[in-house]
Tab-separated table of C-alpha atoms in Angstrom:
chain	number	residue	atom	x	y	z
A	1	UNK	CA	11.203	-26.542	-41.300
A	2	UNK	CA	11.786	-22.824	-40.324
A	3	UNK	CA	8.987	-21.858	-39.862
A	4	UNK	CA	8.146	-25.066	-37.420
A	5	UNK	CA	11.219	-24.093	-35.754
A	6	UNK	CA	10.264	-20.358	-35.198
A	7	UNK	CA	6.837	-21.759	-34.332
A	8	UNK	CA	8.611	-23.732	-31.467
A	9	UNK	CA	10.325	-20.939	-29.885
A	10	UNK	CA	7.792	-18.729	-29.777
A	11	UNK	CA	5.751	-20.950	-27.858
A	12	UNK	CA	8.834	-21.779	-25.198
A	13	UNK	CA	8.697	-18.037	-24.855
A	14	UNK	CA	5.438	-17.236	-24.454
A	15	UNK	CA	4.847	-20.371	-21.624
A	16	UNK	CA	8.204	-18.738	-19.865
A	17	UNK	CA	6.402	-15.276	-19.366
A	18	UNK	CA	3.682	-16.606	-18.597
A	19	UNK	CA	5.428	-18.661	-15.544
A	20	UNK	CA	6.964	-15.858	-14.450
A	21	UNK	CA	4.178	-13.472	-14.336
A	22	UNK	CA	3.034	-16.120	-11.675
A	23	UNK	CA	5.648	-15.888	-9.328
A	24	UNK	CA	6.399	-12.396	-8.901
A	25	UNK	CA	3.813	-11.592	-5.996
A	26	UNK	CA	3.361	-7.981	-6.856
A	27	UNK	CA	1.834	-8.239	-9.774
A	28	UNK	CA	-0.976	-9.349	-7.358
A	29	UNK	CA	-1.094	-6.594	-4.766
A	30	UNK	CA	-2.804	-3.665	-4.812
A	31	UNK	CA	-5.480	-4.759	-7.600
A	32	UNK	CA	-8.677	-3.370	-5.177
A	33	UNK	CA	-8.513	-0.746	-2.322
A	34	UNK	CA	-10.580	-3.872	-0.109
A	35	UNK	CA	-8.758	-2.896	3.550
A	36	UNK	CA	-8.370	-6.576	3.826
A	37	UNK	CA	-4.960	-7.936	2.453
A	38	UNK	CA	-4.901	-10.846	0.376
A	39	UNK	CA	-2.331	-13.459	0.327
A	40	UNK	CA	0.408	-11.720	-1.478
A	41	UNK	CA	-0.196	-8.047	-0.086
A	42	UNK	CA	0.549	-9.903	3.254
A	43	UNK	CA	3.493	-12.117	1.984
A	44	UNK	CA	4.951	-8.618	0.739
A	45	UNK	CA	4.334	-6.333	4.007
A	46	UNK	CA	5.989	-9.548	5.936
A	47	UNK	CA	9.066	-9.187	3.967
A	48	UNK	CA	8.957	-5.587	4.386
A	49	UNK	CA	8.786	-5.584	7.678
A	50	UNK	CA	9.276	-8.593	9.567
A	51	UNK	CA	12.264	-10.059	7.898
A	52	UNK	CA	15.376	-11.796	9.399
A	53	UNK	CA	18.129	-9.912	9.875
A	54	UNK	CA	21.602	-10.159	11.911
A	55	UNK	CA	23.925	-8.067	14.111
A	56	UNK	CA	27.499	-8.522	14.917
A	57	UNK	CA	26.353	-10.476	18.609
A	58	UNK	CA	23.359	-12.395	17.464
A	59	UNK	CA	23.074	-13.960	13.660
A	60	UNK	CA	19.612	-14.227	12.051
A	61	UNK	CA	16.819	-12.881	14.626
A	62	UNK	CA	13.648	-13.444	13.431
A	63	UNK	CA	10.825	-10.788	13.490
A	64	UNK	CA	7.969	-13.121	12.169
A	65	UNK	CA	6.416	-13.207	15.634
A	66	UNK	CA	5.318	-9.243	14.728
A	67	UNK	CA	2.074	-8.506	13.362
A	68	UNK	CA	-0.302	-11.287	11.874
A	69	UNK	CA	-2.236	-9.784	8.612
A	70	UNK	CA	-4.436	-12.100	7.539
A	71	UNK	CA	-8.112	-10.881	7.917
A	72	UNK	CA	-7.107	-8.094	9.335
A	73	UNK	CA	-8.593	-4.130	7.939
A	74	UNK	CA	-5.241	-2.231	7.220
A	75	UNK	CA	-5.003	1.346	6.137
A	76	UNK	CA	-1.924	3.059	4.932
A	77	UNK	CA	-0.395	6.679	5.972
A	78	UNK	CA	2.336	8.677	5.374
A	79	UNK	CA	4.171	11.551	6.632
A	80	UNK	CA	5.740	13.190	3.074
A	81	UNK	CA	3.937	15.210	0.430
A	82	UNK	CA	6.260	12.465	-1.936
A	83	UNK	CA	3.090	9.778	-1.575
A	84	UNK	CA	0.045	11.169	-2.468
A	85	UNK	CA	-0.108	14.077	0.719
A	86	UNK	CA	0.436	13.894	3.876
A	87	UNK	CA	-2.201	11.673	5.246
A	88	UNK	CA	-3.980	8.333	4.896
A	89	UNK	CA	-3.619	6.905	0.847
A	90	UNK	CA	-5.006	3.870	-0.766
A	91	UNK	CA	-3.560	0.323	-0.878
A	92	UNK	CA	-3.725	0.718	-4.555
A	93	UNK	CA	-1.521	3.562	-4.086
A	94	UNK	CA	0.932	1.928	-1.542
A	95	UNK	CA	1.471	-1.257	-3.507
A	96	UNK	CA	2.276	1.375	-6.261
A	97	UNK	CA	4.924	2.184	-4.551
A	98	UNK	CA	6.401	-0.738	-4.258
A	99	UNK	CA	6.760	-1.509	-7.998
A	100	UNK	CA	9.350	-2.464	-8.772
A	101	UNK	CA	10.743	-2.383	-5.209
A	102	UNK	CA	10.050	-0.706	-2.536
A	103	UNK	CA	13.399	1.780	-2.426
A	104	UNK	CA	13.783	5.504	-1.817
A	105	UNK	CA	11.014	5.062	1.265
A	106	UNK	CA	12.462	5.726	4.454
A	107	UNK	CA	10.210	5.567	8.014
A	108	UNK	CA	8.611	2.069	7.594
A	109	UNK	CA	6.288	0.796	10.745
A	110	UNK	CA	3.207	-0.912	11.674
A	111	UNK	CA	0.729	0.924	14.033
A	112	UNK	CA	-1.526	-1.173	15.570
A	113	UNK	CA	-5.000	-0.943	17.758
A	114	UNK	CA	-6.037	-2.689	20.475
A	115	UNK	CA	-9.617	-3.455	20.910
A	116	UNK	CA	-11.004	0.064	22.128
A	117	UNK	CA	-9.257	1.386	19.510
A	118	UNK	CA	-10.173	-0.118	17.079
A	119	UNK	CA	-14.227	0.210	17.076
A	120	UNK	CA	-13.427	3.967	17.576
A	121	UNK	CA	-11.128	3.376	14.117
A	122	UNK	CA	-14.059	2.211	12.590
A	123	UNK	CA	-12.999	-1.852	12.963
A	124	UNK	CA	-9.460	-1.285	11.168
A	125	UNK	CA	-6.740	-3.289	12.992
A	126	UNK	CA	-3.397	-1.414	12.188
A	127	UNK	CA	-1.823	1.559	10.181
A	128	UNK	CA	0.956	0.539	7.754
A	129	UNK	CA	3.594	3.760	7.845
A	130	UNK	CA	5.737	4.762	5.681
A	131	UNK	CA	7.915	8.059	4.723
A	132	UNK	CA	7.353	8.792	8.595
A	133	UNK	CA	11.347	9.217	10.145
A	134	UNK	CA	9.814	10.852	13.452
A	135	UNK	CA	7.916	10.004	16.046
A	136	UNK	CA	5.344	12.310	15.382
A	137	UNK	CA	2.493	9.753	14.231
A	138	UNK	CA	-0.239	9.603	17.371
A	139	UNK	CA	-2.607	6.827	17.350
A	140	UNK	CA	-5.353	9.444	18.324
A	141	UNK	CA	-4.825	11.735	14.996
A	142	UNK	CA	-4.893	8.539	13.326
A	143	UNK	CA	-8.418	7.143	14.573
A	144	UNK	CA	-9.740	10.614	13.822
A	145	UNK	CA	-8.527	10.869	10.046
A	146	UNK	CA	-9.519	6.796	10.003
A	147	UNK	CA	-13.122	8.756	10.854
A	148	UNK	CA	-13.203	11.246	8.482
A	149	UNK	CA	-12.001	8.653	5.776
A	150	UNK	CA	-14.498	5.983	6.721
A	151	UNK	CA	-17.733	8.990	6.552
């Protein structure tokens, strides 16, 4: 009877890990370095940067009209020596980051290209910043390292 009973719990257990190993999109970002995001890299950068938020005048403005990701080449860059150098890093490396959550990274934005741009970026649509707190990221340094990273 015991051992029916242990038998029984372990299996509730193991079927509740492996439901929530499901829903925690993370654990499904940042498994290639593929420049094109797949579902949950883009659910995550959405929440990261295109969330609702309030002020004391205007409750719950909605940012979801920003940037659309899907099927879109991203690279990632930052400004701090704490990421992997200053300079363009891997999506492997940024979703790294982000486990467990995304804290302790300051200087979050979105460039993004417009169609000149972007065949002289070697077809990537945007550059996902982070650990940048000036304004001292130029699209034209960026299309240049973009270059160098794509010879």
């Amino acid at each position: 009877m015991k051992l029916k009973y242990i038998l029984v719990l372990l299996l509730i257990n193991f079927i509740h890990q492996l439901c929530y190993a499901q829903i925690n999109p993370l654990d499904s970002c940042g498994l290639d370095n593929n420049p094109v995001l797949n579902q949950y890299e883009i659910k995550v950068l959405d929440s990261l940067f295109f969330t609702i938020y309030s002020t004391k005048k205007i409750k719950n403005i909605s940012t979801s009209g920003g940037f659309n990701f899907i099927n879109k080449k991203i690279a990632f860059y930052s400004c701090t020596k704490n990421t992997n150098g200053n300079g363009l890093f891997s999506k492997k490396d940024f979703f790294g980051l982000c486990k467990p959550s995304f804290n302790g990274h300051a200087g979050r934005g979105i460039i993004t290209f417009n169609e000149k741009e972007k065949a002289a970026a070697k077809d990537f649509d945007a550059v996902v910043i982070i650990d940048c707190p000036y304004v001292n990221v130029k699209k034209k340094d960026l299309i240049v390292e973009l270059i160098k990273k794509e010879e």
